[in-house]
Amino acid sequence: MFKQFLANRSGATAIEYALLAGLIALVIIGGIRGMGTSLQGTMEDVASQTSEVMKQ
C-alpha cells in the first residue's frame, strides 16, 4: 500500500500548477505594491508643488 502511495503521481500536476499560480500571484502583488508606493510619492510631489503654486 505504501509503495502504491509513493508511485501515485496523479496529484503531482495539480500541486505543481497550484504552486506556479501562487508564485505568479506573489509576483503580481509585489509589482502592484511597488507601483503603488511609487505612485504615492509622485502624487505627494504633485500635491506639494500645487500647494506652493497656489500660495503665490
mmCIF file with all atom_site columns, N, CA and C in Angstrom:
data_model
loop_
_atom_site.group_PDB
_atom_site.id
_atom_site.type_symbol
_atom_site.label_atom_id
_atom_site.label_alt_id
_atom_site.label_comp_id
_atom_site.label_asym_id
_atom_site.label_entity_id
_atom_site.label_seq_id
_atom_site.pdbx_PDB_ins_code
_atom_site.Cartn_x
_atom_site.Cartn_y
_atom_site.Cartn_z
_atom_site.occupancy
_atom_site.B_iso_or_equiv
_atom_site.pdbx_formal_charge
_atom_site.auth_seq_id
_atom_site.auth_comp_id
_atom_site.auth_asym_id
_atom_site.auth_atom_id
_atom_site.pdbx_PDB_model_num
ATOM 1   N N  . MET A 1 1  ? 0.825  -1.190 0.000   1.00 0.00 ? 1  MET A N  1
ATOM 2   C CA . MET A 1 1  ? 0.000  0.000  0.000   1.00 0.00 ? 1  MET A CA 1
ATOM 3   C C  . MET A 1 1  ? 0.874  1.259  0.000   1.00 0.00 ? 1  MET A C  1
ATOM 4   N N  . PHE A 1 2  ? 1.950  1.251  0.783   1.00 0.00 ? 2  PHE A N  1
ATOM 5   C CA . PHE A 1 2  ? 2.843  2.403  0.834   1.00 0.00 ? 2  PHE A CA 1
ATOM 6   C C  . PHE A 1 2  ? 3.547  2.603  -0.501  1.00 0.00 ? 2  PHE A C  1
ATOM 7   N N  . LYS A 1 3  ? 3.909  1.496  -1.167  1.00 0.00 ? 3  LYS A N  1
ATOM 8   C CA . LYS A 1 3  ? 4.547  1.595  -2.483  1.00 0.00 ? 3  LYS A CA 1
ATOM 9   C C  . LYS A 1 3  ? 3.588  2.203  -3.503  1.00 0.00 ? 3  LYS A C  1
ATOM 10  N N  . GLN A 1 4  ? 2.321  1.840  -3.420  1.00 0.00 ? 4  GLN A N  1
ATOM 11  C CA . GLN A 1 4  ? 1.326  2.411  -4.331  1.00 0.00 ? 4  GLN A CA 1
ATOM 12  C C  . GLN A 1 4  ? 1.185  3.916  -4.084  1.00 0.00 ? 4  GLN A C  1
ATOM 13  N N  . PHE A 1 5  ? 1.216  4.304  -2.824  1.00 0.00 ? 5  PHE A N  1
ATOM 14  C CA . PHE A 1 5  ? 1.108  5.720  -2.486  1.00 0.00 ? 5  PHE A CA 1
ATOM 15  C C  . PHE A 1 5  ? 2.278  6.506  -3.069  1.00 0.00 ? 5  PHE A C  1
ATOM 16  N N  . LEU A 1 6  ? 3.480  5.975  -2.944  1.00 0.00 ? 6  LEU A N  1
ATOM 17  C CA . LEU A 1 6  ? 4.658  6.656  -3.475  1.00 0.00 ? 6  LEU A CA 1
ATOM 18  C C  . LEU A 1 6  ? 4.676  6.670  -4.999  1.00 0.00 ? 6  LEU A C  1
ATOM 19  N N  . ALA A 1 7  ? 4.122  5.639  -5.622  1.00 0.00 ? 7  ALA A N  1
ATOM 20  C CA . ALA A 1 7  ? 4.123  5.548  -7.078  1.00 0.00 ? 7  ALA A CA 1
ATOM 21  C C  . ALA A 1 7  ? 3.016  6.388  -7.713  1.00 0.00 ? 7  ALA A C  1
ATOM 22  N N  . ASN A 1 8  ? 2.011  6.765  -6.940  1.00 0.00 ? 8  ASN A N  1
ATOM 23  C CA . ASN A 1 8  ? 0.880  7.524  -7.475  1.00 0.00 ? 8  ASN A CA 1
ATOM 24  C C  . ASN A 1 8  ? 1.306  8.967  -7.733  1.00 0.00 ? 8  ASN A C  1
ATOM 25  N N  . ARG A 1 9  ? 1.235  9.391  -8.985  1.00 0.00 ? 9  ARG A N  1
ATOM 26  C CA . ARG A 1 9  ? 1.645  10.740 -9.372  1.00 0.00 ? 9  ARG A CA 1
ATOM 27  C C  . ARG A 1 9  ? 0.464  11.571 -9.879  1.00 0.00 ? 9  ARG A C  1
ATOM 28  N N  . SER A 1 10 ? -0.752 11.114 -9.668  1.00 0.00 ? 10 SER A N  1
ATOM 29  C CA . SER A 1 10 ? -1.906 11.800 -10.254 1.00 0.00 ? 10 SER A CA 1
ATOM 30  C C  . SER A 1 10 ? -2.123 13.192 -9.686  1.00 0.00 ? 10 SER A C  1
ATOM 31  N N  . GLY A 1 11 ? -1.776 13.438 -8.439  1.00 0.00 ? 11 GLY A N  1
ATOM 32  C CA . GLY A 1 11 ? -1.969 14.760 -7.853  1.00 0.00 ? 11 GLY A CA 1
ATOM 33  C C  . GLY A 1 11 ? -0.772 15.679 -8.016  1.00 0.00 ? 11 GLY A C  1
ATOM 34  N N  . ALA A 1 12 ? 0.321  15.165 -8.532  1.00 0.00 ? 12 ALA A N  1
ATOM 35  C CA . ALA A 1 12 ? 1.542  15.966 -8.646  1.00 0.00 ? 12 ALA A CA 1
ATOM 36  C C  . ALA A 1 12 ? 1.349  17.149 -9.593  1.00 0.00 ? 12 ALA A C  1
ATOM 37  N N  . THR A 1 13 ? 0.666  16.938 -10.691 1.00 0.00 ? 13 THR A N  1
ATOM 38  C CA . THR A 1 13 ? 0.460  18.018 -11.652 1.00 0.00 ? 13 THR A CA 1
ATOM 39  C C  . THR A 1 13 ? -0.390 19.120 -11.049 1.00 0.00 ? 13 THR A C  1
ATOM 40  N N  . ALA A 1 14 ? -1.436 18.746 -10.324 1.00 0.00 ? 14 ALA A N  1
ATOM 41  C CA . ALA A 1 14 ? -2.296 19.749 -9.693  1.00 0.00 ? 14 ALA A CA 1
ATOM 42  C C  . ALA A 1 14 ? -1.515 20.562 -8.675  1.00 0.00 ? 14 ALA A C  1
ATOM 43  N N  . ILE A 1 15 ? -0.668 19.913 -7.927  1.00 0.00 ? 15 ILE A N  1
ATOM 44  C CA . ILE A 1 15 ? 0.147  20.617 -6.932  1.00 0.00 ? 15 ILE A CA 1
ATOM 45  C C  . ILE A 1 15 ? 1.131  21.553 -7.625  1.00 0.00 ? 15 ILE A C  1
ATOM 46  N N  . GLU A 1 16 ? 1.729  21.101 -8.710  1.00 0.00 ? 16 GLU A N  1
ATOM 47  C CA . GLU A 1 16 ? 2.660  21.953 -9.452  1.00 0.00 ? 16 GLU A CA 1
ATOM 48  C C  . GLU A 1 16 ? 1.954  23.190 -9.999  1.00 0.00 ? 16 GLU A C  1
ATOM 49  N N  . TYR A 1 17 ? 0.761  23.010 -10.548 1.00 0.00 ? 17 TYR A N  1
ATOM 50  C CA . TYR A 1 17 ? 0.001  24.160 -11.052 1.00 0.00 ? 17 TYR A CA 1
ATOM 51  C C  . TYR A 1 17 ? -0.374 25.108 -9.922  1.00 0.00 ? 17 TYR A C  1
ATOM 52  N N  . ALA A 1 18 ? -0.740 24.571 -8.769  1.00 0.00 ? 18 ALA A N  1
ATOM 53  C CA . ALA A 1 18 ? -1.094 25.418 -7.626  1.00 0.00 ? 18 ALA A CA 1
ATOM 54  C C  . ALA A 1 18 ? 0.117  26.219 -7.151  1.00 0.00 ? 18 ALA A C  1
ATOM 55  N N  . LEU A 1 19 ? 1.278  25.589 -7.092  1.00 0.00 ? 19 LEU A N  1
ATOM 56  C CA . LEU A 1 19 ? 2.495  26.299 -6.696  1.00 0.00 ? 19 LEU A CA 1
ATOM 57  C C  . LEU A 1 19 ? 2.854  27.381 -7.713  1.00 0.00 ? 19 LEU A C  1
ATOM 58  N N  . LEU A 1 20 ? 2.712  27.070 -8.978  1.00 0.00 ? 20 LEU A N  1
ATOM 59  C CA . LEU A 1 20 ? 3.006  28.043 -10.029 1.00 0.00 ? 20 LEU A CA 1
ATOM 60  C C  . LEU A 1 20 ? 2.037  29.225 -9.957  1.00 0.00 ? 20 LEU A C  1
ATOM 61  N N  . ALA A 1 21 ? 0.760  28.949 -9.743  1.00 0.00 ? 21 ALA A N  1
ATOM 62  C CA . ALA A 1 21 ? -0.228 30.024 -9.629  1.00 0.00 ? 21 ALA A CA 1
ATOM 63  C C  . ALA A 1 21 ? 0.064  30.895 -8.409  1.00 0.00 ? 21 ALA A C  1
ATOM 64  N N  . GLY A 1 22 ? 0.472  30.280 -7.307  1.00 0.00 ? 22 GLY A N  1
ATOM 65  C CA . GLY A 1 22 ? 0.825  31.046 -6.115  1.00 0.00 ? 22 GLY A CA 1
ATOM 66  C C  . GLY A 1 22 ? 2.024  31.941 -6.350  1.00 0.00 ? 22 GLY A C  1
ATOM 67  N N  . LEU A 1 23 ? 3.012  31.434 -7.043  1.00 0.00 ? 23 LEU A N  1
ATOM 68  C CA . LEU A 1 23 ? 4.204  32.226 -7.349  1.00 0.00 ? 23 LEU A CA 1
ATOM 69  C C  . LEU A 1 23 ? 3.862  33.403 -8.262  1.00 0.00 ? 23 LEU A C  1
ATOM 70  N N  . ILE A 1 24 ? 3.039  33.156 -9.258  1.00 0.00 ? 24 ILE A N  1
ATOM 71  C CA . ILE A 1 24 ? 2.622  34.237 -10.153 1.00 0.00 ? 24 ILE A CA 1
ATOM 72  C C  . ILE A 1 24 ? 1.850  35.295 -9.383  1.00 0.00 ? 24 ILE A C  1
ATOM 73  N N  . ALA A 1 25 ? 0.976  34.867 -8.476  1.00 0.00 ? 25 ALA A N  1
ATOM 74  C CA . ALA A 1 25 ? 0.208  35.821 -7.667  1.00 0.00 ? 25 ALA A CA 1
ATOM 75  C C  . ALA A 1 25 ? 1.131  36.674 -6.805  1.00 0.00 ? 25 ALA A C  1
ATOM 76  N N  . LEU A 1 26 ? 2.157  36.063 -6.224  1.00 0.00 ? 26 LEU A N  1
ATOM 77  C CA . LEU A 1 26 ? 3.103  36.827 -5.409  1.00 0.00 ? 26 LEU A CA 1
ATOM 78  C C  . LEU A 1 26 ? 3.847  37.873 -6.240  1.00 0.00 ? 26 LEU A C  1
ATOM 79  N N  . VAL A 1 27 ? 4.237  37.506 -7.435  1.00 0.00 ? 27 VAL A N  1
ATOM 80  C CA . VAL A 1 27 ? 4.936  38.449 -8.314  1.00 0.00 ? 27 VAL A CA 1
ATOM 81  C C  . VAL A 1 27 ? 4.014  39.612 -8.685  1.00 0.00 ? 27 VAL A C  1
ATOM 82  N N  . ILE A 1 28 ? 2.765  39.302 -9.001  1.00 0.00 ? 28 ILE A N  1
ATOM 83  C CA . ILE A 1 28 ? 1.811  40.360 -9.356  1.00 0.00 ? 28 ILE A CA 1
ATOM 84  C C  . ILE A 1 28 ? 1.570  41.287 -8.175  1.00 0.00 ? 28 ILE A C  1
ATOM 85  N N  . ILE A 1 29 ? 1.358  40.719 -6.997  1.00 0.00 ? 29 ILE A N  1
ATOM 86  C CA . ILE A 1 29 ? 1.115  41.534 -5.798  1.00 0.00 ? 29 ILE A CA 1
ATOM 87  C C  . ILE A 1 29 ? 2.327  42.411 -5.495  1.00 0.00 ? 29 ILE A C  1
ATOM 88  N N  . GLY A 1 30 ? 3.518  41.844 -5.602  1.00 0.00 ? 30 GLY A N  1
ATOM 89  C CA . GLY A 1 30 ? 4.734  42.625 -5.366  1.00 0.00 ? 30 GLY A CA 1
ATOM 90  C C  . GLY A 1 30 ? 4.873  43.776 -6.347  1.00 0.00 ? 30 GLY A C  1
ATOM 91  N N  . GLY A 1 31 ? 4.555  43.523 -7.608  1.00 0.00 ? 31 GLY A N  1
ATOM 92  C CA . GLY A 1 31 ? 4.628  44.580 -8.613  1.00 0.00 ? 31 GLY A CA 1
ATOM 93  C C  . GLY A 1 31 ? 3.621  45.684 -8.364  1.00 0.00 ? 31 GLY A C  1
ATOM 94  N N  . ILE A 1 32 ? 2.423  45.307 -7.979  1.00 0.00 ? 32 ILE A N  1
ATOM 95  C CA . ILE A 1 32 ? 1.389  46.306 -7.704  1.00 0.00 ? 32 ILE A CA 1
ATOM 96  C C  . ILE A 1 32 ? 1.768  47.147 -6.494  1.00 0.00 ? 32 ILE A C  1
ATOM 97  N N  . ARG A 1 33 ? 2.300  46.498 -5.465  1.00 0.00 ? 33 ARG A N  1
ATOM 98  C CA . ARG A 1 33 ? 2.709  47.253 -4.273  1.00 0.00 ? 33 ARG A CA 1
ATOM 99  C C  . ARG A 1 33 ? 3.839  48.217 -4.604  1.00 0.00 ? 33 ARG A C  1
ATOM 100 N N  . GLY A 1 34 ? 4.772  47.788 -5.429  1.00 0.00 ? 34 GLY A N  1
ATOM 101 C CA . GLY A 1 34 ? 5.876  48.659 -5.826  1.00 0.00 ? 34 GLY A CA 1
ATOM 102 C C  . GLY A 1 34 ? 5.394  49.856 -6.624  1.00 0.00 ? 34 GLY A C  1
ATOM 103 N N  . MET A 1 35 ? 4.472  49.619 -7.546  1.00 0.00 ? 35 MET A N  1
ATOM 104 C CA . MET A 1 35 ? 3.919  50.726 -8.324  1.00 0.00 ? 35 MET A CA 1
ATOM 105 C C  . MET A 1 35 ? 3.099  51.649 -7.435  1.00 0.00 ? 35 MET A C  1
ATOM 106 N N  . GLY A 1 36 ? 2.399  51.091 -6.467  1.00 0.00 ? 36 GLY A N  1
ATOM 107 C CA . GLY A 1 36 ? 1.595  51.911 -5.566  1.00 0.00 ? 36 GLY A CA 1
ATOM 108 C C  . GLY A 1 36 ? 2.449  52.855 -4.748  1.00 0.00 ? 36 GLY A C  1
ATOM 109 N N  . THR A 1 37 ? 3.571  52.359 -4.259  1.00 0.00 ? 37 THR A N  1
ATOM 110 C CA . THR A 1 37 ? 4.485  53.198 -3.487  1.00 0.00 ? 37 THR A CA 1
ATOM 111 C C  . THR A 1 37 ? 5.052  54.315 -4.356  1.00 0.00 ? 37 THR A C  1
ATOM 112 N N  . SER A 1 38 ? 5.442  53.978 -5.562  1.00 0.00 ? 38 SER A N  1
ATOM 113 C CA . SER A 1 38 ? 5.977  54.973 -6.489  1.00 0.00 ? 38 SER A CA 1
ATOM 114 C C  . SER A 1 38 ? 4.914  55.999 -6.854  1.00 0.00 ? 38 SER A C  1
ATOM 115 N N  . LEU A 1 39 ? 3.716  55.539 -7.107  1.00 0.00 ? 39 LEU A N  1
ATOM 116 C CA . LEU A 1 39 ? 2.624  56.441 -7.465  1.00 0.00 ? 39 LEU A CA 1
ATOM 117 C C  . LEU A 1 39 ? 2.272  57.365 -6.307  1.00 0.00 ? 39 LEU A C  1
ATOM 118 N N  . GLN A 1 40 ? 2.316  56.842 -5.100  1.00 0.00 ? 40 GLN A N  1
ATOM 119 C CA . GLN A 1 40 ? 2.028  57.668 -3.927  1.00 0.00 ? 40 GLN A CA 1
ATOM 120 C C  . GLN A 1 40 ? 3.052  58.794 -3.807  1.00 0.00 ? 40 GLN A C  1
ATOM 121 N N  . GLY A 1 41 ? 4.317  58.481 -4.006  1.00 0.00 ? 41 GLY A N  1
ATOM 122 C CA . GLY A 1 41 ? 5.360  59.504 -3.956  1.00 0.00 ? 41 GLY A CA 1
ATOM 123 C C  . GLY A 1 41 ? 5.161  60.570 -5.020  1.00 0.00 ? 41 GLY A C  1
ATOM 124 N N  . THR A 1 42 ? 4.796  60.145 -6.210  1.00 0.00 ? 42 THR A N  1
ATOM 125 C CA . THR A 1 42 ? 4.550  61.095 -7.295  1.00 0.00 ? 42 THR A CA 1
ATOM 126 C C  . THR A 1 42 ? 3.379  62.011 -6.964  1.00 0.00 ? 42 THR A C  1
ATOM 127 N N  . MET A 1 43 ? 2.310  61.446 -6.440  1.00 0.00 ? 43 MET A N  1
ATOM 128 C CA . MET A 1 43 ? 1.137  62.253 -6.093  1.00 0.00 ? 43 MET A CA 1
ATOM 129 C C  . MET A 1 43 ? 1.439  63.229 -4.955  1.00 0.00 ? 43 MET A C  1
ATOM 130 N N  . GLU A 1 44 ? 2.272  62.810 -4.012  1.00 0.00 ? 44 GLU A N  1
ATOM 131 C CA . GLU A 1 44 ? 2.669  63.722 -2.933  1.00 0.00 ? 44 GLU A CA 1
ATOM 132 C C  . GLU A 1 44 ? 3.486  64.889 -3.483  1.00 0.00 ? 44 GLU A C  1
ATOM 133 N N  . ASP A 1 45 ? 4.369  64.614 -4.447  1.00 0.00 ? 45 ASP A N  1
ATOM 134 C CA . ASP A 1 45 ? 5.147  65.681 -5.088  1.00 0.00 ? 45 ASP A CA 1
ATOM 135 C C  . ASP A 1 45 ? 4.235  66.655 -5.829  1.00 0.00 ? 45 ASP A C  1
ATOM 136 N N  . VAL A 1 46 ? 3.280  66.123 -6.561  1.00 0.00 ? 46 VAL A N  1
ATOM 137 C CA . VAL A 1 46 ? 2.337  66.972 -7.295  1.00 0.00 ? 46 VAL A CA 1
ATOM 138 C C  . VAL A 1 46 ? 1.533  67.826 -6.323  1.00 0.00 ? 46 VAL A C  1
ATOM 139 N N  . ALA A 1 47 ? 1.089  67.228 -5.225  1.00 0.00 ? 47 ALA A N  1
ATOM 140 C CA . ALA A 1 47 ? 0.296  67.974 -4.243  1.00 0.00 ? 47 ALA A CA 1
ATOM 141 C C  . ALA A 1 47 ? 1.111  69.093 -3.604  1.00 0.00 ? 47 ALA A C  1
ATOM 142 N N  . SER A 1 48 ? 2.372  68.814 -3.272  1.00 0.00 ? 48 SER A N  1
ATOM 143 C CA . SER A 1 48 ? 3.190  69.857 -2.647  1.00 0.00 ? 48 SER A CA 1
ATOM 144 C C  . SER A 1 48 ? 3.507  70.977 -3.636  1.00 0.00 ? 48 SER A C  1
ATOM 145 N N  . GLN A 1 49 ? 3.782  70.630 -4.883  1.00 0.00 ? 49 GLN A N  1
ATOM 146 C CA . GLN A 1 49 ? 4.050  71.659 -5.887  1.00 0.00 ? 49 GLN A CA 1
ATOM 147 C C  . GLN A 1 49 ? 2.804  72.485 -6.174  1.00 0.00 ? 49 GLN A C  1
ATOM 148 N N  . THR A 1 50 ? 1.662  71.839 -6.218  1.00 0.00 ? 50 THR A N  1
ATOM 149 C CA . THR A 1 50 ? 0.406  72.562 -6.436  1.00 0.00 ? 50 THR A CA 1
ATOM 150 C C  . THR A 1 50 ? 0.134  73.506 -5.276  1.00 0.00 ? 50 THR A C  1
ATOM 151 N N  . SER A 1 51 ? 0.410  73.047 -4.073  1.00 0.00 ? 51 SER A N  1
ATOM 152 C CA . SER A 1 51 ? 0.210  73.882 -2.893  1.00 0.00 ? 51 SER A CA 1
ATOM 153 C C  . SER A 1 51 ? 1.111  75.112 -2.937  1.00 0.00 ? 51 SER A C  1
ATOM 154 N N  . GLU A 1 52 ? 2.362  74.926 -3.359  1.00 0.00 ? 52 GLU A N  1
ATOM 155 C CA . GLU A 1 52 ? 3.297  76.051 -3.461  1.00 0.00 ? 52 GLU A CA 1
ATOM 156 C C  . GLU A 1 52 ? 2.839  77.057 -4.512  1.00 0.00 ? 52 GLU A C  1
ATOM 157 N N  . VAL A 1 53 ? 2.333  76.576 -5.626  1.00 0.00 ? 53 VAL A N  1
ATOM 158 C CA . VAL A 1 53 ? 1.863  77.465 -6.687  1.00 0.00 ? 53 VAL A CA 1
ATOM 159 C C  . VAL A 1 53 ? 0.637  78.241 -6.216  1.00 0.00 ? 53 VAL A C  1
ATOM 160 N N  . MET A 1 54 ? -0.237 77.592 -5.480  1.00 0.00 ? 54 MET A N  1
ATOM 161 C CA . MET A 1 54 ? -1.457 78.251 -5.009  1.00 0.00 ? 54 MET A CA 1
ATOM 162 C C  . MET A 1 54 ? -1.154 79.327 -3.965  1.00 0.00 ? 54 MET A C  1
ATOM 163 N N  . LYS A 1 55 ? -0.040 79.202 -3.251  1.00 0.00 ? 55 LYS A N  1
ATOM 164 C CA . LYS A 1 55 ? 0.337  80.195 -2.241  1.00 0.00 ? 55 LYS A CA 1
ATOM 165 C C  . LYS A 1 55 ? 0.809  81.495 -2.884  1.00 0.00 ? 55 LYS A C  1
ATOM 166 N N  . GLN A 1 56 ? 1.310  81.431 -4.100  1.00 0.00 ? 56 GLN A N  1
ATOM 167 C CA . GLN A 1 56 ? 1.886  82.612 -4.755  1.00 0.00 ? 56 GLN A CA 1
ATOM 168 C C  . GLN A 1 56 ? 0.847  83.549 -5.264  1.00 0.00 ? 56 GLN A C  1
#
